[in-house]
Amino acid sequence: MSLTIAEALKQATTQLQAVSDSARLDAEVLLAHVLKKDRVHFLTWPEKPISELTYKVFLDLVNRRVEGEPIAYIIDQQEFWSIKLRVTPDTLIPRPETELLVLEALNLLKEDERYKIADLGTGSGAIAIAIASERPLCTVIGIDQSRMAVKVADRNAASLGLKNVTIRQGDWLTDFADHSLDMIVTNPPYVAENDPHLAEGDVRFEPSSALLAGPEGMNEYRKIIPEAVRCLKKHGWILLEHGYDQQDKLLDLLTAEGFTEARGIKDYAGQPRVIIAHT
Ligand code: GLN
């Protein structure tokens, strides 16, 4: 006997409630993925039966979620800045907080200027691609040290047909010439190695090379910031995403390295999250 859409969703939701705060939504997203339909489509047809094979594939995905695997890795996809990005376990899953960094960058980038921008540690390409899509005259270069991440980001940029974004493998700013950039944006690894949050939720499945940055989570900023001074043009901007307890340390570090007017911005949850400064 086959199940209806409504029954399959109900069973999966019950199963997912043990592990997820968004059990019903998770179930809907997974079923939509299996049926290759929008959630709206099948919510309109709750009485429609699903085949046994479909149900089996769906249950496999539900079980992976029950084991804690992030939804984004199960469906290989995450929406960011209303762009559908492919994500794999080689890349961090783009977070809504990081959209704040994009928003602040766009506020500084006039639509009719041809700025050159680098996104350091681009991962899936989220920040680079979002900025490039909003500012067609700008050139955006996404850098990542991981060859696998570069492949993912490259594919994301290509699937959107964006001509003004390039993805390259590299070690932060090593390959950039002095005073060649108008803006640097980055969401680098910033989690402290012993942070207890690493044992919870999605981060357990994400690449540690994209998360961890020494005992205080500051190691990568200490490499990036002096290099940023070298690579930025006069009055060039840096925008950094950071952890909840790093804003004061970073403001000091930026000022010590020669940046001016460094200011912190809180995210929608009221946490200090982004810093903007210029040379
Ligand atoms: N925002 C991620 C978290 O909450 C960390 C991302 C990073 O290290 N860049 O764990």
PDB file of C-alpha atoms and ligand atoms in Angstrom:
ATOM      1  CA  MET A   1       0.000   0.000   0.000  1.00  0.00           C
ATOM      2  CA  SER A   2       1.380   3.356  -0.940  1.00  0.00           C
ATOM      3  CA  LEU A   3       1.320   6.469   1.226  1.00  0.00           C
ATOM      4  CA  THR A   4      -0.034   9.876   0.364  1.00  0.00           C
ATOM      5  CA  ILE A   5       2.133  12.985   0.445  1.00  0.00           C
ATOM      6  CA  ALA A   6       0.411  14.112   3.651  1.00  0.00           C
ATOM      7  CA  GLU A   7       1.025  10.758   5.360  1.00  0.00           C
ATOM      8  CA  ALA A   8       4.666  10.574   4.319  1.00  0.00           C
ATOM      9  CA  LEU A   9       5.268  14.099   5.601  1.00  0.00           C
ATOM     10  CA  LYS A  10       3.524  13.364   8.876  1.00  0.00           C
ATOM     11  CA  GLN A  11       5.627  10.259   9.533  1.00  0.00           C
ATOM     12  CA  ALA A  12       8.864  11.986   8.626  1.00  0.00           C
ATOM     13  CA  THR A  13       8.030  14.996  10.795  1.00  0.00           C
ATOM     14  CA  THR A  14       7.503  12.755  13.816  1.00  0.00           C
ATOM     15  CA  GLN A  15      10.838  11.072  13.162  1.00  0.00           C
ATOM     16  CA  LEU A  16      12.658  14.398  12.700  1.00  0.00           C
ATOM     17  CA  GLN A  17      11.211  16.061  15.782  1.00  0.00           C
ATOM     18  CA  ALA A  18      13.780  14.276  17.936  1.00  0.00           C
ATOM     19  CA  VAL A  19      16.669  16.047  16.220  1.00  0.00           C
ATOM     20  CA  SER A  20      15.443  19.200  14.514  1.00  0.00           C
ATOM     21  CA  ASP A  21      13.631  22.376  15.590  1.00  0.00           C
ATOM     22  CA  SER A  22      12.276  22.680  12.082  1.00  0.00           C
ATOM     23  CA  ALA A  23      11.102  19.069  11.608  1.00  0.00           C
ATOM     24  CA  ARG A  24       8.111  19.787   9.366  1.00  0.00           C
ATOM     25  CA  LEU A  25      10.048  22.160   7.131  1.00  0.00           C
ATOM     26  CA  ASP A  26      12.951  19.692   6.906  1.00  0.00           C
ATOM     27  CA  ALA A  27      10.527  16.954   5.862  1.00  0.00           C
ATOM     28  CA  GLU A  28       8.963  19.195   3.216  1.00  0.00           C
ATOM     29  CA  VAL A  29      12.319  20.297   1.799  1.00  0.00           C
ATOM     30  CA  LEU A  30      13.531  16.692   1.569  1.00  0.00           C
ATOM     31  CA  LEU A  31      10.338  15.473  -0.099  1.00  0.00           C
ATOM     32  CA  ALA A  32      10.410  18.381  -2.531  1.00  0.00           C
ATOM     33  CA  HIS A  33      13.973  17.367  -3.413  1.00  0.00           C
ATOM     34  CA  VAL A  34      12.980  13.742  -4.040  1.00  0.00           C
ATOM     35  CA  LEU A  35       9.893  14.673  -6.065  1.00  0.00           C
ATOM     36  CA  LYS A  36      11.811  17.431  -7.909  1.00  0.00           C
ATOM     37  CA  LYS A  37       8.929  19.813  -7.254  1.00  0.00           C
ATOM     38  CA  ASP A  38       8.417  23.016  -5.287  1.00  0.00           C
ATOM     39  CA  ARG A  39       7.069  22.577  -1.788  1.00  0.00           C
ATOM     40  CA  VAL A  40       4.026  24.587  -2.867  1.00  0.00           C
ATOM     41  CA  HIS A  41       3.207  22.098  -5.599  1.00  0.00           C
ATOM     42  CA  PHE A  42       2.926  19.082  -3.378  1.00  0.00           C
ATOM     43  CA  LEU A  43       1.348  20.945  -0.466  1.00  0.00           C
ATOM     44  CA  THR A  44      -1.470  21.693  -2.891  1.00  0.00           C
ATOM     45  CA  TRP A  45      -1.897  17.952  -3.510  1.00  0.00           C
ATOM     46  CA  PRO A  46      -1.633  16.329  -0.039  1.00  0.00           C
ATOM     47  CA  GLU A  47      -3.813  13.363  -1.049  1.00  0.00           C
ATOM     48  CA  LYS A  48      -1.632  12.344  -3.976  1.00  0.00           C
ATOM     49  CA  PRO A  49      -0.021   8.949  -3.465  1.00  0.00           C
ATOM     50  CA  ILE A  50       3.734   8.584  -3.771  1.00  0.00           C
ATOM     51  CA  SER A  51       5.343   5.474  -5.163  1.00  0.00           C
ATOM     52  CA  GLU A  52       7.088   2.981  -2.924  1.00  0.00           C
ATOM     53  CA  LEU A  53      10.407   3.761  -4.542  1.00  0.00           C
ATOM     54  CA  THR A  54       9.979   7.496  -3.957  1.00  0.00           C
ATOM     55  CA  TYR A  55       9.057   6.806  -0.360  1.00  0.00           C
ATOM     56  CA  LYS A  56      12.147   4.659   0.119  1.00  0.00           C
ATOM     57  CA  VAL A  57      14.455   7.342  -1.303  1.00  0.00           C
ATOM     58  CA  PHE A  58      12.723   9.931   0.888  1.00  0.00           C
ATOM     59  CA  LEU A  59      13.165   7.771   4.007  1.00  0.00           C
ATOM     60  CA  ASP A  60      16.887   7.406   3.290  1.00  0.00           C
ATOM     61  CA  LEU A  61      17.238  11.184   3.236  1.00  0.00           C
ATOM     62  CA  VAL A  62      15.150  11.561   6.397  1.00  0.00           C
ATOM     63  CA  ASN A  63      17.411   9.042   8.135  1.00  0.00           C
ATOM     64  CA  ARG A  64      20.511  10.990   7.120  1.00  0.00           C
ATOM     65  CA  ARG A  65      18.939  14.094   8.666  1.00  0.00           C
ATOM     66  CA  VAL A  66      18.120  12.112  11.813  1.00  0.00           C
ATOM     67  CA  GLU A  67      21.851  11.306  12.006  1.00  0.00           C
ATOM     68  CA  GLY A  68      22.474  15.078  12.090  1.00  0.00           C
ATOM     69  CA  GLU A  69      23.598  15.717   8.521  1.00  0.00           C
ATOM     70  CA  PRO A  70      22.741  19.288   7.444  1.00  0.00           C
ATOM     71  CA  ILE A  71      19.847  19.651   5.007  1.00  0.00           C
ATOM     72  CA  ALA A  72      22.082  21.643   2.650  1.00  0.00           C
ATOM     73  CA  TYR A  73      24.506  18.723   2.256  1.00  0.00           C
ATOM     74  CA  ILE A  74      21.689  16.222   1.783  1.00  0.00           C
ATOM     75  CA  ILE A  75      20.135  18.208  -1.062  1.00  0.00           C
ATOM     76  CA  ASP A  76      23.517  19.676  -2.233  1.00  0.00           C
ATOM     77  CA  GLN A  77      21.997  23.108  -2.207  1.00  0.00           C
ATOM     78  CA  GLN A  78      21.603  26.261  -0.133  1.00  0.00           C
ATOM     79  CA  GLU A  79      19.901  29.504  -0.951  1.00  0.00           C
ATOM     80  CA  PHE A  80      21.940  32.656  -0.316  1.00  0.00           C
ATOM     81  CA  TRP A  81      20.942  36.164  -1.354  1.00  0.00           C
ATOM     82  CA  SER A  82      18.110  34.518  -3.312  1.00  0.00           C
ATOM     83  CA  ILE A  83      20.672  32.593  -5.380  1.00  0.00           C
ATOM     84  CA  LYS A  84      20.561  28.810  -5.352  1.00  0.00           C
ATOM     85  CA  LEU A  85      24.096  27.639  -4.649  1.00  0.00           C
ATOM     86  CA  ARG A  86      25.481  24.159  -4.870  1.00  0.00           C
ATOM     87  CA  VAL A  87      27.223  23.204  -1.630  1.00  0.00           C
ATOM     88  CA  THR A  88      29.181  20.073  -0.760  1.00  0.00           C
ATOM     89  CA  PRO A  89      30.996  18.919   2.392  1.00  0.00           C
ATOM     90  CA  ASP A  90      34.074  20.661   0.903  1.00  0.00           C
ATOM     91  CA  THR A  91      32.463  24.043   1.532  1.00  0.00           C
ATOM     92  CA  LEU A  92      30.891  25.820   4.453  1.00  0.00           C
ATOM     93  CA  ILE A  93      27.116  26.161   4.239  1.00  0.00           C
ATOM     94  CA  PRO A  94      26.437  29.874   3.601  1.00  0.00           C
ATOM     95  CA  ARG A  95      24.602  31.446   6.552  1.00  0.00           C
ATOM     96  CA  PRO A  96      21.949  34.177   6.526  1.00  0.00           C
ATOM     97  CA  GLU A  97      24.260  36.291   8.757  1.00  0.00           C
ATOM     98  CA  THR A  98      26.744  36.451   5.898  1.00  0.00           C
ATOM     99  CA  GLU A  99      24.133  38.232   3.777  1.00  0.00           C
ATOM    100  CA  LEU A 100      24.752  41.191   6.086  1.00  0.00           C
ATOM    101  CA  LEU A 101      28.341  41.339   4.830  1.00  0.00           C
ATOM    102  CA  VAL A 102      27.063  41.395   1.234  1.00  0.00           C
ATOM    103  CA  LEU A 103      24.556  44.120   2.060  1.00  0.00           C
ATOM    104  CA  GLU A 104      27.208  46.300   3.692  1.00  0.00           C
ATOM    105  CA  ALA A 105      29.577  45.765   0.759  1.00  0.00           C
ATOM    106  CA  LEU A 106      26.864  46.798  -1.724  1.00  0.00           C
ATOM    107  CA  ASN A 107      26.168  49.930   0.302  1.00  0.00           C
ATOM    108  CA  LEU A 108      29.761  50.998  -0.374  1.00  0.00           C
ATOM    109  CA  LEU A 109      29.910  49.992  -4.049  1.00  0.00           C
ATOM    110  CA  LYS A 110      28.452  52.589  -6.407  1.00  0.00           C
ATOM    111  CA  GLU A 111      26.601  50.964  -9.294  1.00  0.00           C
ATOM    112  CA  ASP A 112      28.422  52.866 -12.014  1.00  0.00           C
ATOM    113  CA  GLU A 113      32.022  52.282 -10.837  1.00  0.00           C
ATOM    114  CA  ARG A 114      34.360  49.453 -11.867  1.00  0.00           C
ATOM    115  CA  TYR A 115      35.755  48.259  -8.586  1.00  0.00           C
ATOM    116  CA  LYS A 116      38.072  45.292  -8.173  1.00  0.00           C
ATOM    117  CA  ILE A 117      37.089  43.125  -5.230  1.00  0.00           C
ATOM    118  CA  ALA A 118      38.570  39.994  -3.633  1.00  0.00           C
ATOM    119  CA  ASP A 119      36.555  37.508  -1.571  1.00  0.00           C
ATOM    120  CA  LEU A 120      38.980  35.542   0.609  1.00  0.00           C
ATOM    121  CA  GLY A 121      38.015  31.983   1.526  1.00  0.00           C
ATOM    122  CA  THR A 122      35.141  32.027  -0.913  1.00  0.00           C
ATOM    123  CA  GLY A 123      33.991  28.420  -0.260  1.00  0.00           C
ATOM    124  CA  SER A 124      30.873  27.865  -2.367  1.00  0.00           C
ATOM    125  CA  GLY A 125      31.438  31.336  -3.854  1.00  0.00           C
ATOM    126  CA  ALA A 126      28.473  32.800  -1.974  1.00  0.00           C
ATOM    127  CA  ILE A 127      29.802  36.290  -1.198  1.00  0.00           C
ATOM    128  CA  ALA A 128      31.703  36.738  -4.473  1.00  0.00           C
ATOM    129  CA  ILE A 129      28.757  35.595  -6.572  1.00  0.00           C
ATOM    130  CA  ALA A 130      26.172  37.665  -4.701  1.00  0.00           C
ATOM    131  CA  ILE A 131      28.262  40.844  -5.096  1.00  0.00           C
ATOM    132  CA  ALA A 132      29.094  40.115  -8.744  1.00  0.00           C
ATOM    133  CA  SER A 133      25.415  39.535  -9.527  1.00  0.00           C
ATOM    134  CA  GLU A 134      24.438  42.908  -8.043  1.00  0.00           C
ATOM    135  CA  ARG A 135      27.328  44.926  -9.481  1.00  0.00           C
ATOM    136  CA  PRO A 136      27.907  43.843 -13.107  1.00  0.00           C
ATOM    137  CA  LEU A 137      30.621  46.474 -13.669  1.00  0.00           C
ATOM    138  CA  CYS A 138      32.759  45.185 -10.799  1.00  0.00           C
ATOM    139  CA  THR A 139      35.335  42.416 -11.117  1.00  0.00           C
ATOM    140  CA  VAL A 140      35.174  39.957  -8.239  1.00  0.00           C
ATOM    141  CA  ILE A 141      37.845  37.341  -7.548  1.00  0.00           C
ATOM    142  CA  GLY A 142      36.996  34.531  -5.152  1.00  0.00           C
ATOM    143  CA  ILE A 143      40.011  32.857  -3.551  1.00  0.00           C
ATOM    144  CA  ASP A 144      40.100  29.571  -1.708  1.00  0.00           C
ATOM    145  CA  GLN A 145      42.979  27.340  -0.694  1.00  0.00           C
ATOM    146  CA  SER A 146      40.845  24.220  -1.202  1.00  0.00           C
ATOM    147  CA  ARG A 147      40.909  22.825  -4.728  1.00  0.00           C
ATOM    148  CA  MET A 148      37.562  21.137  -4.134  1.00  0.00           C
ATOM    149  CA  ALA A 149      35.929  24.357  -2.936  1.00  0.00           C
ATOM    150  CA  VAL A 150      37.281  26.158  -6.013  1.00  0.00           C
ATOM    151  CA  LYS A 151      35.529  23.580  -8.195  1.00  0.00           C
ATOM    152  CA  VAL A 152      32.218  24.107  -6.396  1.00  0.00           C
ATOM    153  CA  ALA A 153      32.443  27.917  -6.524  1.00  0.00           C
ATOM    154  CA  ASP A 154      33.491  27.872 -10.155  1.00  0.00           C
ATOM    155  CA  ARG A 155      30.515  25.741 -11.065  1.00  0.00           C
ATOM    156  CA  ASN A 156      28.176  28.054  -9.118  1.00  0.00           C
ATOM    157  CA  ALA A 157      29.511  31.115 -10.924  1.00  0.00           C
ATOM    158  CA  ALA A 158      29.273  29.366 -14.311  1.00  0.00           C
ATOM    159  CA  SER A 159      25.721  28.117 -13.755  1.00  0.00           C
ATOM    160  CA  LEU A 160      24.596  31.705 -13.209  1.00  0.00           C
ATOM    161  CA  GLY A 161      26.416  32.820 -16.351  1.00  0.00           C
ATOM    162  CA  LEU A 162      28.273  35.545 -14.479  1.00  0.00           C
ATOM    163  CA  LYS A 163      31.180  36.940 -16.497  1.00  0.00           C
ATOM    164  CA  ASN A 164      32.546  39.270 -13.810  1.00  0.00           C
ATOM    165  CA  VAL A 165      33.512  36.715 -11.198  1.00  0.00           C
ATOM    166  CA  THR A 166      36.609  34.507 -11.270  1.00  0.00           C
ATOM    167  CA  ILE A 167      37.432  31.772  -8.797  1.00  0.00           C
ATOM    168  CA  ARG A 168      41.080  30.925  -8.091  1.00  0.00           C
ATOM    169  CA  GLN A 169      42.964  28.647  -5.781  1.00  0.00           C
ATOM    170  CA  GLY A 170      45.288  30.630  -3.550  1.00  0.00           C
ATOM    171  CA  ASP A 171      46.633  31.423  -0.119  1.00  0.00           C
ATOM    172  CA  TRP A 172      44.744  34.544   0.987  1.00  0.00           C
ATOM    173  CA  LEU A 173      46.276  37.561  -0.777  1.00  0.00           C
ATOM    174  CA  THR A 174      49.634  36.068  -1.701  1.00  0.00           C
ATOM    175  CA  ASP A 175      49.016  36.311  -5.451  1.00  0.00           C
ATOM    176  CA  PHE A 176      47.740  39.892  -5.463  1.00  0.00           C
ATOM    177  CA  ALA A 177      49.875  42.879  -6.390  1.00  0.00           C
ATOM    178  CA  ASP A 178      50.414  45.830  -4.061  1.00  0.00           C
ATOM    179  CA  HIS A 179      47.586  48.377  -4.032  1.00  0.00           C
ATOM    180  CA  SER A 180      45.556  46.516  -6.652  1.00  0.00           C
ATOM    181  CA  LEU A 181      42.176  46.102  -4.906  1.00  0.00           C
ATOM    182  CA  ASP A 182      39.334  48.454  -4.050  1.00  0.00           C
ATOM    183  CA  MET A 183      37.703  46.108  -1.575  1.00  0.00           C
ATOM    184  CA  ILE A 184      38.401  42.904   0.331  1.00  0.00           C
ATOM    185  CA  VAL A 185      35.524  40.891   1.766  1.00  0.00           C
ATOM    186  CA  THR A 186      35.999  37.776   3.820  1.00  0.00           C
ATOM    187  CA  ASN A 187      34.270  35.252   6.013  1.00  0.00           C
ATOM    188  CA  PRO A 188      37.432  33.363   7.007  1.00  0.00           C
ATOM    189  CA  PRO A 189      37.692  30.538   9.528  1.00  0.00           C
ATOM    190  CA  TYR A 190      37.185  32.210  12.923  1.00  0.00           C
ATOM    191  CA  VAL A 191      36.051  29.559  15.373  1.00  0.00           C
ATOM    192  CA  ALA A 192      38.296  28.856  18.387  1.00  0.00           C
ATOM    193  CA  GLU A 193      39.645  25.302  18.359  1.00  0.00           C
ATOM    194  CA  ASN A 194      38.052  24.422  21.699  1.00  0.00           C
ATOM    195  CA  ASP A 195      34.691  26.100  21.063  1.00  0.00           C
ATOM    196  CA  PRO A 196      32.016  23.786  22.517  1.00  0.00           C
ATOM    197  CA  HIS A 197      29.624  24.674  19.650  1.00  0.00           C
ATOM    198  CA  LEU A 198      31.786  22.527  17.378  1.00  0.00           C
ATOM    199  CA  ALA A 199      30.130  19.463  18.903  1.00  0.00           C
ATOM    200  CA  GLU A 200      26.614  20.609  17.926  1.00  0.00           C
ATOM    201  CA  GLY A 201      24.528  20.963  14.794  1.00  0.00           C
ATOM    202  CA  ASP A 202      25.672  21.560  11.227  1.00  0.00           C
ATOM    203  CA  VAL A 203      29.287  22.519  12.030  1.00  0.00           C
ATOM    204  CA  ARG A 204      30.047  18.877  12.913  1.00  0.00           C
ATOM    205  CA  PHE A 205      29.730  18.099   9.202  1.00  0.00           C
ATOM    206  CA  GLU A 206      31.469  21.182   7.797  1.00  0.00           C
ATOM    207  CA  PRO A 207      35.169  21.228   6.793  1.00  0.00           C
ATOM    208  CA  SER A 208      37.297  22.158   9.809  1.00  0.00           C
ATOM    209  CA  SER A 209      39.661  24.005   7.434  1.00  0.00           C
ATOM    210  CA  ALA A 210      36.789  26.476   6.843  1.00  0.00           C
ATOM    211  CA  LEU A 211      35.982  26.896  10.533  1.00  0.00           C
ATOM    212  CA  LEU A 212      38.999  26.609  12.819  1.00  0.00           C
ATOM    213  CA  ALA A 213      41.531  29.381  13.377  1.00  0.00           C
ATOM    214  CA  GLY A 214      43.687  28.665  16.430  1.00  0.00           C
ATOM    215  CA  PRO A 215      43.037  29.037  20.150  1.00  0.00           C
ATOM    216  CA  GLU A 216      41.050  32.307  19.876  1.00  0.00           C
ATOM    217  CA  GLY A 217      39.841  31.910  16.309  1.00  0.00           C
ATOM    218  CA  MET A 218      42.053  34.871  15.362  1.00  0.00           C
ATOM    219  CA  ASN A 219      44.891  33.182  13.455  1.00  0.00           C
ATOM    220  CA  GLU A 220      43.598  33.810   9.944  1.00  0.00           C
ATOM    221  CA  TYR A 221      42.691  37.459  10.598  1.00  0.00           C
ATOM    222  CA  ARG A 222      46.280  37.975  11.775  1.00  0.00           C
ATOM    223  CA  LYS A 223      47.491  36.757   8.379  1.00  0.00           C
ATOM    224  CA  ILE A 224      44.858  38.534   6.295  1.00  0.00           C
ATOM    225  CA  ILE A 225      44.846  42.012   7.824  1.00  0.00           C
ATOM    226  CA  PRO A 226      48.526  43.015   7.262  1.00  0.00           C
ATOM    227  CA  GLU A 227      48.312  41.574   3.725  1.00  0.00           C
ATOM    228  CA  ALA A 228      45.121  43.559   3.116  1.00  0.00           C
ATOM    229  CA  VAL A 229      46.986  46.791   3.894  1.00  0.00           C
ATOM    230  CA  ARG A 230      49.523  45.870   1.218  1.00  0.00           C
ATOM    231  CA  CYS A 231      46.943  44.943  -1.452  1.00  0.00           C
ATOM    232  CA  LEU A 232      44.312  47.646  -1.006  1.00  0.00           C
ATOM    233  CA  LYS A 233      44.397  50.907  -2.903  1.00  0.00           C
ATOM    234  CA  LYS A 234      44.298  54.182  -1.012  1.00  0.00           C
ATOM    235  CA  HIS A 235      40.865  54.421   0.629  1.00  0.00           C
ATOM    236  CA  GLY A 236      40.219  50.741  -0.065  1.00  0.00           C
ATOM    237  CA  TRP A 237      37.712  48.876   2.072  1.00  0.00           C
ATOM    238  CA  ILE A 238      37.885  45.729   4.119  1.00  0.00           C
ATOM    239  CA  LEU A 239      34.752  43.950   5.365  1.00  0.00           C
ATOM    240  CA  LEU A 240      35.164  41.043   7.755  1.00  0.00           C
ATOM    241  CA  GLU A 241      32.692  38.608   9.240  1.00  0.00           C
ATOM    242  CA  HIS A 242      33.661  37.446  12.725  1.00  0.00           C
ATOM    243  CA  GLY A 243      32.544  35.534  15.828  1.00  0.00           C
ATOM    244  CA  TYR A 244      30.408  36.964  18.634  1.00  0.00           C
ATOM    245  CA  ASP A 245      33.370  37.773  20.942  1.00  0.00           C
ATOM    246  CA  GLN A 246      35.956  38.999  18.419  1.00  0.00           C
ATOM    247  CA  GLN A 247      34.786  42.488  17.478  1.00  0.00           C
ATOM    248  CA  ASP A 248      36.850  44.472  20.013  1.00  0.00           C
ATOM    249  CA  LYS A 249      40.012  42.470  19.323  1.00  0.00           C
ATOM    250  CA  LEU A 250      39.555  42.949  15.596  1.00  0.00           C
ATOM    251  CA  LEU A 251      38.873  46.673  15.844  1.00  0.00           C
ATOM    252  CA  ASP A 252      42.172  47.008  17.758  1.00  0.00           C
ATOM    253  CA  LEU A 253      44.035  44.836  15.276  1.00  0.00           C
ATOM    254  CA  LEU A 254      42.733  46.766  12.265  1.00  0.00           C
ATOM    255  CA  THR A 255      43.627  50.096  13.822  1.00  0.00           C
ATOM    256  CA  ALA A 256      47.094  48.851  14.810  1.00  0.00           C
ATOM    257  CA  GLU A 257      47.738  47.752  11.210  1.00  0.00           C
ATOM    258  CA  GLY A 258      46.802  51.175   9.835  1.00  0.00           C
ATOM    259  CA  PHE A 259      43.103  50.946   8.965  1.00  0.00           C
ATOM    260  CA  THR A 260      40.904  53.896   9.888  1.00  0.00           C
ATOM    261  CA  GLU A 261      37.276  54.429  10.835  1.00  0.00           C
ATOM    262  CA  ALA A 262      36.885  50.765  11.781  1.00  0.00           C
ATOM    263  CA  ARG A 263      33.310  50.150  12.875  1.00  0.00           C
ATOM    264  CA  GLY A 264      31.355  47.114  13.951  1.00  0.00           C
ATOM    265  CA  ILE A 265      27.891  46.076  12.828  1.00  0.00           C
ATOM    266  CA  LYS A 266      25.452  43.783  14.596  1.00  0.00           C
ATOM    267  CA  ASP A 267      23.490  41.057  12.845  1.00  0.00           C
ATOM    268  CA  TYR A 268      19.709  40.617  12.991  1.00  0.00           C
ATOM    269  CA  ALA A 269      20.043  38.616  16.193  1.00  0.00           C
ATOM    270  CA  GLY A 270      21.855  41.565  17.809  1.00  0.00           C
ATOM    271  CA  GLN A 271      25.297  39.862  17.763  1.00  0.00           C
ATOM    272  CA  PRO A 272      28.389  41.816  16.681  1.00  0.00           C
ATOM    273  CA  ARG A 273      29.068  40.187  13.303  1.00  0.00           C
ATOM    274  CA  VAL A 274      30.723  42.385  10.668  1.00  0.00           C
ATOM    275  CA  ILE A 275      33.487  44.997  10.696  1.00  0.00           C
ATOM    276  CA  ILE A 276      34.103  47.644   8.060  1.00  0.00           C
ATOM    277  CA  ALA A 277      37.293  49.671   7.854  1.00  0.00           C
ATOM    278  CA  HIS A 278      39.311  51.444   5.172  1.00  0.00           C
ATOM    279  CA  THR A 279      42.913  52.271   4.454  1.00  0.00           C
TER     280      THR A 279
HETATM  281  N1  GLN B   1      29.412  31.181  11.159  1.00  0.00           N
HETATM  282  C1  GLN B   1      30.043  29.914  11.415  1.00  0.00           C
HETATM  283  C2  GLN B   1      29.571  29.391  12.755  1.00  0.00           C
HETATM  284  O1  GLN B   1      28.632  29.882  13.278  1.00  0.00           O
HETATM  285  C3  GLN B   1      31.550  30.056  11.402  1.00  0.00           C
HETATM  286  C4  GLN B   1      31.998  30.435  10.058  1.00  0.00           C
HETATM  287  C5  GLN B   1      33.441  30.729   9.992  1.00  0.00           C
HETATM  288  O2  GLN B   1      34.289  30.269  10.744  1.00  0.00           O
HETATM  289  N2  GLN B   1      33.737  31.513   9.051  1.00  0.00           N
HETATM  290  O3  GLN B   1      30.100  28.452  13.285  1.00  0.00           O
END
